[in-house]
mmCIF file of C-alpha atoms in Angstrom:
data_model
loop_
_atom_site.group_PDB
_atom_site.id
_atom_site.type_symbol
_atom_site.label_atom_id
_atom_site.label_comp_id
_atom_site.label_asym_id
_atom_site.label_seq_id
_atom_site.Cartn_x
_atom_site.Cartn_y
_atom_site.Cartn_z
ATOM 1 C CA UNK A 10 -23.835 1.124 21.963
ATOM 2 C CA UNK A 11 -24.329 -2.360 23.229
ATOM 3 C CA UNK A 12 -21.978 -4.923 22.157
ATOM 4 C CA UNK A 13 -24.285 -7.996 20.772
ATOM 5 C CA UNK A 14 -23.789 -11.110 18.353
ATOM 6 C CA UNK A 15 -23.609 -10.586 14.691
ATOM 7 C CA UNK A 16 -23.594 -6.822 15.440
ATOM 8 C CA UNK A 17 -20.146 -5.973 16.027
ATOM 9 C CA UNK A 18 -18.753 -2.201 15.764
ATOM 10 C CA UNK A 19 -17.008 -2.026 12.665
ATOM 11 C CA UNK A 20 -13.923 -0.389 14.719
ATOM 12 C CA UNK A 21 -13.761 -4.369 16.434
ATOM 13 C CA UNK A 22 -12.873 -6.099 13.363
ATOM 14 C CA UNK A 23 -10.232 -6.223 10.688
ATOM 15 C CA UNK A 24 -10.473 -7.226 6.952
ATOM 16 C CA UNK A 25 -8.392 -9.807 5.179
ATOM 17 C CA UNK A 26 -9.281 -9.795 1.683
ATOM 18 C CA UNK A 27 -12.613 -11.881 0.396
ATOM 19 C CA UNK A 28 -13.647 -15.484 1.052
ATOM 20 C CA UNK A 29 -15.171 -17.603 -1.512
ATOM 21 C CA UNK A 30 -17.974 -15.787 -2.289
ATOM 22 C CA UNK A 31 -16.477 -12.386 -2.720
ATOM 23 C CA UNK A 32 -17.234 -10.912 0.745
ATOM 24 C CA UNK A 33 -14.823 -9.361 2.645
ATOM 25 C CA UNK A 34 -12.956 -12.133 5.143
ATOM 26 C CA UNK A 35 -13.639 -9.932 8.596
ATOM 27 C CA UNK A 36 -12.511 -11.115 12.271
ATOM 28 C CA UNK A 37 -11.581 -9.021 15.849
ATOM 29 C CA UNK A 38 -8.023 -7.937 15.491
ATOM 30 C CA UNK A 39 -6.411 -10.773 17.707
ATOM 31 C CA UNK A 40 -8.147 -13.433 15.162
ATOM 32 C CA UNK A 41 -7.162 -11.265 11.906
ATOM 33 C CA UNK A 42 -3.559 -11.031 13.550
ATOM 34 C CA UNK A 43 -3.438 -14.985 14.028
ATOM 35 C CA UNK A 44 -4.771 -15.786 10.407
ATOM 36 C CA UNK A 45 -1.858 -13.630 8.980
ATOM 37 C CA UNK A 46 0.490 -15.431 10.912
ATOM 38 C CA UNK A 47 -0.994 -19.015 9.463
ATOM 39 C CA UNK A 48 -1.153 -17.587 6.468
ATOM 40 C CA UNK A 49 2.585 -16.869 6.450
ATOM 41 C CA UNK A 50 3.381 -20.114 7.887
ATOM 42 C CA UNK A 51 1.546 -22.432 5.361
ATOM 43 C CA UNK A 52 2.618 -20.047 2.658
ATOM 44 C CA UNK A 53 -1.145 -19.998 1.903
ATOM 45 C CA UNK A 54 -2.965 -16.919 0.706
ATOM 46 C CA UNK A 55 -5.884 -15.638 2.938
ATOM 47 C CA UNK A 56 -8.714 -15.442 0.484
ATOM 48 C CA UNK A 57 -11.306 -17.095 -1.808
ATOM 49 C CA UNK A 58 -9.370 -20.660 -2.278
ATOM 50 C CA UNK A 59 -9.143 -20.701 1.228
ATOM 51 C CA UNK A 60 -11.541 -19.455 3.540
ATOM 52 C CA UNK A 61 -15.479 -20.094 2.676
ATOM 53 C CA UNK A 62 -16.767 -17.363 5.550
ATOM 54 C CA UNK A 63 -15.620 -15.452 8.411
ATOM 55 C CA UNK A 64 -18.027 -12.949 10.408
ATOM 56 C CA UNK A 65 -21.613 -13.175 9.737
ATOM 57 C CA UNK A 66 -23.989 -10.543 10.853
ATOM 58 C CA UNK A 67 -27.352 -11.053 12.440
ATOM 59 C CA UNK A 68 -28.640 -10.526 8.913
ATOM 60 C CA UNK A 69 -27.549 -13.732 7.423
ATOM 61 C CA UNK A 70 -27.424 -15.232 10.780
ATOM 62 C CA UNK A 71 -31.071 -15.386 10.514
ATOM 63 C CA UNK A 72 -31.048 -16.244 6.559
ATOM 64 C CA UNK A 73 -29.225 -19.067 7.588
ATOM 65 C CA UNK A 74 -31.497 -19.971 10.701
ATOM 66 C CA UNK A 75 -35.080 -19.672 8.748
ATOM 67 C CA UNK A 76 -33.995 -21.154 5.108
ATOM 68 C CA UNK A 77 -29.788 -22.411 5.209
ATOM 69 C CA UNK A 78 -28.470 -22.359 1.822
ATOM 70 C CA UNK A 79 -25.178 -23.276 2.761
ATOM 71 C CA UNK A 80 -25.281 -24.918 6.351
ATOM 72 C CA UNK A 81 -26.803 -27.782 5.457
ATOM 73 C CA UNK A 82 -29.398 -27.204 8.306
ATOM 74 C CA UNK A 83 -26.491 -26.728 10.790
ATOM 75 C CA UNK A 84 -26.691 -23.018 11.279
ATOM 76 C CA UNK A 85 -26.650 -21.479 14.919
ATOM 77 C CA UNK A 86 -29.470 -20.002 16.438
ATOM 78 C CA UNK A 87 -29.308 -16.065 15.151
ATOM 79 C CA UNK A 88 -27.521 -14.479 18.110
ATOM 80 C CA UNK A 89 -25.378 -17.660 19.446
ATOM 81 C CA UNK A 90 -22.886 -17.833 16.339
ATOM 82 C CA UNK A 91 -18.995 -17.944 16.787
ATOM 83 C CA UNK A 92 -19.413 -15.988 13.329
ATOM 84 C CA UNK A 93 -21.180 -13.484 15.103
ATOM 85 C CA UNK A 94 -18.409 -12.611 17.510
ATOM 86 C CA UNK A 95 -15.743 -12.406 14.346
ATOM 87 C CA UNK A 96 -14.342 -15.798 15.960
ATOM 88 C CA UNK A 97 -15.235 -18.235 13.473
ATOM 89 C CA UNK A 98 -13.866 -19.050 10.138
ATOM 90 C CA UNK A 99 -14.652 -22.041 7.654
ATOM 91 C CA UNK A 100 -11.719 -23.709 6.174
ATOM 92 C CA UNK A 101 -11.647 -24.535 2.692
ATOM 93 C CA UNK A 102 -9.188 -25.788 0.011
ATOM 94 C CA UNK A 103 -5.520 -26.302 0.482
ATOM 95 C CA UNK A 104 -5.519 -24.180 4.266
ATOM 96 C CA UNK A 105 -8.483 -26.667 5.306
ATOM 97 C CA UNK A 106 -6.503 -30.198 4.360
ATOM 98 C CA UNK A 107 -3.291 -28.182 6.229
ATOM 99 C CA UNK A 108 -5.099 -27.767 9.613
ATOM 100 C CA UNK A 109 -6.872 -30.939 9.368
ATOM 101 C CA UNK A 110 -3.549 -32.666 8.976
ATOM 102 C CA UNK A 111 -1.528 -30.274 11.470
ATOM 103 C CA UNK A 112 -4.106 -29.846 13.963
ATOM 104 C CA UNK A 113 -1.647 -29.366 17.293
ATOM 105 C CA UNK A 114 -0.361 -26.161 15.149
ATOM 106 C CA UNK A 115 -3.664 -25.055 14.771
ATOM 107 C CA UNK A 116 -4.215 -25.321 18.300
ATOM 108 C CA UNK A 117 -1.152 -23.727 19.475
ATOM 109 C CA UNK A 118 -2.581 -20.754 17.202
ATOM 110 C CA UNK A 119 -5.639 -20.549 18.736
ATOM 111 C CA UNK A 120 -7.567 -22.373 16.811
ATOM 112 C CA UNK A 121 -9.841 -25.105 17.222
ATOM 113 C CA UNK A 122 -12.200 -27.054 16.059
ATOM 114 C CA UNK A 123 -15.648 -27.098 18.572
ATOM 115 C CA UNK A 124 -18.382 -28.819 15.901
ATOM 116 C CA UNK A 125 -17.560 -32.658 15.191
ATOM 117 C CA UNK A 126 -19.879 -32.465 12.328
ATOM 118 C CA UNK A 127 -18.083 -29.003 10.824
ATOM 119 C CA UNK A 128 -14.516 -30.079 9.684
ATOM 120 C CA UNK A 129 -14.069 -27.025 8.180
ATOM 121 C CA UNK A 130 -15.128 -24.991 10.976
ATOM 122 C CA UNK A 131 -12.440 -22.961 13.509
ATOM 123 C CA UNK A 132 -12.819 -20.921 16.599
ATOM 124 C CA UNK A 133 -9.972 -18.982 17.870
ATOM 125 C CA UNK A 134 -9.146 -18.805 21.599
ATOM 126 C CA UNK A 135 -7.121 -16.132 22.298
ATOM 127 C CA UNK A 136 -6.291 -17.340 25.849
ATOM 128 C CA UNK A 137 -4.884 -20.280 24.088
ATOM 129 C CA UNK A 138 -3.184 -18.659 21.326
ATOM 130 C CA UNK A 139 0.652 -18.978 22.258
ATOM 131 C CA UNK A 140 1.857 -17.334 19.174
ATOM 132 C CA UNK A 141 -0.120 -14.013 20.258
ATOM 133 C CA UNK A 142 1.551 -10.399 20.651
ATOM 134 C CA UNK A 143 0.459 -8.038 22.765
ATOM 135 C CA UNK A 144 0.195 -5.296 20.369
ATOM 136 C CA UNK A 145 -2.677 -8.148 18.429
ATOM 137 C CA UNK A 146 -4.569 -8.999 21.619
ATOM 138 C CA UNK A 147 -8.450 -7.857 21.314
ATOM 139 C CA UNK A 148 -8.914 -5.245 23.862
ATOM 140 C CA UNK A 149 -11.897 -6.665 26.440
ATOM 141 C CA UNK A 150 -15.222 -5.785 25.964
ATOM 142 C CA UNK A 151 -16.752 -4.721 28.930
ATOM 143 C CA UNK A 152 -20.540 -4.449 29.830
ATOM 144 C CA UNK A 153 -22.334 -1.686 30.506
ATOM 145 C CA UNK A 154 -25.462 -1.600 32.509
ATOM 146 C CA UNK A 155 -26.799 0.066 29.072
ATOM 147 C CA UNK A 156 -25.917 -3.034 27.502
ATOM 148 C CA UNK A 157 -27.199 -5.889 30.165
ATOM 149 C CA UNK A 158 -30.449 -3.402 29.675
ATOM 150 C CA UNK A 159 -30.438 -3.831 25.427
ATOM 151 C CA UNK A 160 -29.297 -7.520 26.093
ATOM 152 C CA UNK A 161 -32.193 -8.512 28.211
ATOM 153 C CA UNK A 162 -34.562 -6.596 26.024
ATOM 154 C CA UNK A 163 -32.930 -8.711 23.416
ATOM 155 C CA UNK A 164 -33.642 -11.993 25.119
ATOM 156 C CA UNK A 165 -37.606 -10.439 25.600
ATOM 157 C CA UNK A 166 -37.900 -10.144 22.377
ATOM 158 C CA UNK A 167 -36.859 -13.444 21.003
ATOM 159 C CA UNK A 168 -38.870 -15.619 23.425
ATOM 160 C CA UNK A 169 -41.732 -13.967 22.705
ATOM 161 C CA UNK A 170 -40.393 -14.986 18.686
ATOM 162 C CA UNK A 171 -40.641 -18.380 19.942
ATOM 163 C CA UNK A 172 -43.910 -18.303 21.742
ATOM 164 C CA UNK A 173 -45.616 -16.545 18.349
ATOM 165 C CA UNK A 174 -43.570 -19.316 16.040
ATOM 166 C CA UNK A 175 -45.009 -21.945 18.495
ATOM 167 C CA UNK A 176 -49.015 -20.312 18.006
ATOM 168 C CA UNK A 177 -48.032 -20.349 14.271
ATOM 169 C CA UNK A 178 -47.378 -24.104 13.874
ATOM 170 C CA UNK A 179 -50.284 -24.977 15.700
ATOM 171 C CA UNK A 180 -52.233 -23.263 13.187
ATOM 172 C CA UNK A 181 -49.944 -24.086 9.944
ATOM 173 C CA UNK A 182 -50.356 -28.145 11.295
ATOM 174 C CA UNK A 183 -54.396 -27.649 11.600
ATOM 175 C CA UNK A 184 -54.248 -26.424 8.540
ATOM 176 C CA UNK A 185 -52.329 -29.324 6.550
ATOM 177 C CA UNK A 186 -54.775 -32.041 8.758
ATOM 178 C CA UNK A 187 -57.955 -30.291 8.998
ATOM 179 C CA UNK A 188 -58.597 -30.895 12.379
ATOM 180 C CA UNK A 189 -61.537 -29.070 13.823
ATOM 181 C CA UNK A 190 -59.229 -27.847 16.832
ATOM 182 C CA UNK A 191 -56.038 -26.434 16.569
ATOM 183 C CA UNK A 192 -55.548 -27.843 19.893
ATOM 184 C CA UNK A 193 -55.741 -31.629 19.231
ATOM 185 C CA UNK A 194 -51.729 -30.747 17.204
ATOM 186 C CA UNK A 195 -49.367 -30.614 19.695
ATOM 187 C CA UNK A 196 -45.755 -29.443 19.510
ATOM 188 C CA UNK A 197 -43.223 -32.242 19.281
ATOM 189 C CA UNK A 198 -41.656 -30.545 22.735
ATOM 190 C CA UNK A 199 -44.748 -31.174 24.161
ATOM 191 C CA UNK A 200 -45.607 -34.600 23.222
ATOM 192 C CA UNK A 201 -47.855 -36.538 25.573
ATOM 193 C CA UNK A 202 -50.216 -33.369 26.108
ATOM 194 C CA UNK A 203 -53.976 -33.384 25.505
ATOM 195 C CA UNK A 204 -55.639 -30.849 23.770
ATOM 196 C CA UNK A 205 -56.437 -29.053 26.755
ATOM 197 C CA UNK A 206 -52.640 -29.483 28.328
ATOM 198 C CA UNK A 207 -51.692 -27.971 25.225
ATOM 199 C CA UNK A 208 -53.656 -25.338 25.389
ATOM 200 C CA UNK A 209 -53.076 -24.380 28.889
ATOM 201 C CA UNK A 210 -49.620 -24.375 28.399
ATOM 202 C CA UNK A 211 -49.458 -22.301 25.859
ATOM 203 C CA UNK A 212 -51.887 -19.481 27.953
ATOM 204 C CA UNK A 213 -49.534 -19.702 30.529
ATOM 205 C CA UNK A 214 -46.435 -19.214 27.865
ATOM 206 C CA UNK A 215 -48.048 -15.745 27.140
ATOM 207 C CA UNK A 216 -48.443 -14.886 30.512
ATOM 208 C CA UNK A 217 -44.623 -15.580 31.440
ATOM 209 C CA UNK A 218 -43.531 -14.126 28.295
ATOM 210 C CA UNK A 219 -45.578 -11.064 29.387
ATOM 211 C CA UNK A 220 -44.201 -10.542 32.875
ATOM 212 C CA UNK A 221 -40.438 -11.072 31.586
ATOM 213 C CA UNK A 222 -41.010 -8.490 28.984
ATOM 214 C CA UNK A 223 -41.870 -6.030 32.058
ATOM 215 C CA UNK A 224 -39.574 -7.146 34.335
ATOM 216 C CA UNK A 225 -36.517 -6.908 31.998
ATOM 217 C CA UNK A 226 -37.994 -3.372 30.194
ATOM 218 C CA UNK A 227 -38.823 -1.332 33.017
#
């Protein structure tokens, strides 16, 4: 089985109790292994007055992509989520003010902070974890020309997503104006094109979209 975002074998990860709102606090051993070690350093338990979420599967990856409850409108594109790999956590309570305050421990632990916007959001690095023992380091993950197969279909698949989503605005935005041609609304990545620009370059989207598919599938 491939290895893929947000769809991690359950054999990968380790639990540590439940975050916030009662699901279980999951990450790949080396993270788990680090997180205990904080956890006994700050004296702070590992659980739902500190964490807020852990690993997220593509499930509410996508939740959080087409409607985000709780990101505010910052959540990754499904499939591109630290959460996804079981590298991500989200701080909260007394554990979040600690690492703000002791960042360079954080670090040293692996952990760091990659969205400006996200205080309360982690990544662990286990190159750059110092405090790491062999016995905790995640085992690599190699790729299988099985997988680069399921990953490209993958990839297929979700442009075309795009390409459809992109045919359904058009027709959602003639909708809400009326307009006579769905052509004369054009996507805001595409501003400056005519109607018949638009058009055009959507026919040739299609076509791209359609040779990819059977390059990457057959």
């Amino acid at each position: 089985m491939p290895i893929l975002n947000g769809k991690l074998p359950a054999d990968l990860l380790v639990t540590l109790g439940t975050d916030a709102w009662g699901r279980p606090v999951r990450l790949t051993r080396a993270a788990g292994a680090s997180l205990t070690r904080l956890s006994l350093l700050t004296h702070l338990p590992v659980g739902p007055t500190t964490i807020a979420d852990s690993y997220r599967d593509y499930a509410r990856q996508e939740r959080y992509w087409d409607d985000p409850p709780n990101a505010g409108g910052l959540a990754a594109r499904p499939g591109t989520s630290d959460h996804g790999w079981a590298l991500a956590l989200d701080l909260r309570g007394d554990l979040l003010a600690w690492a703000t305050a002791d960042e360079p421990t954080m670090n040293a632990h692996g952990w760091f902070r990659t969205i400006a916007a996200e205080l309360w959001h982690w990544v662990y690095d286990q190159t750059r974890d110092q405090h790491q023992t062999p016995e905790s380091k995640d085992k690599p993950m190699p790729l299988t020309t099985a997988d680069l197969y399921q990953i490209r279909v993958v990839i297929a698949d979700e442009v075309a997503k795009l390409l459809r989503n992109a045919e359904f605005r058009l027709a959602r935005n003639q909708r809400k104006t009326d307009t006579p041609d769905p052509w004369t609304v054009v996507l805001p990545a595409k501003d400056g094109l005519g109607p018949a620009q638009a058009r055009d370059w959507l026919i040739d989207a299609r076509v791209d979209v359609a040779r990819l598919v059977e390059q990457v599938t057959r």
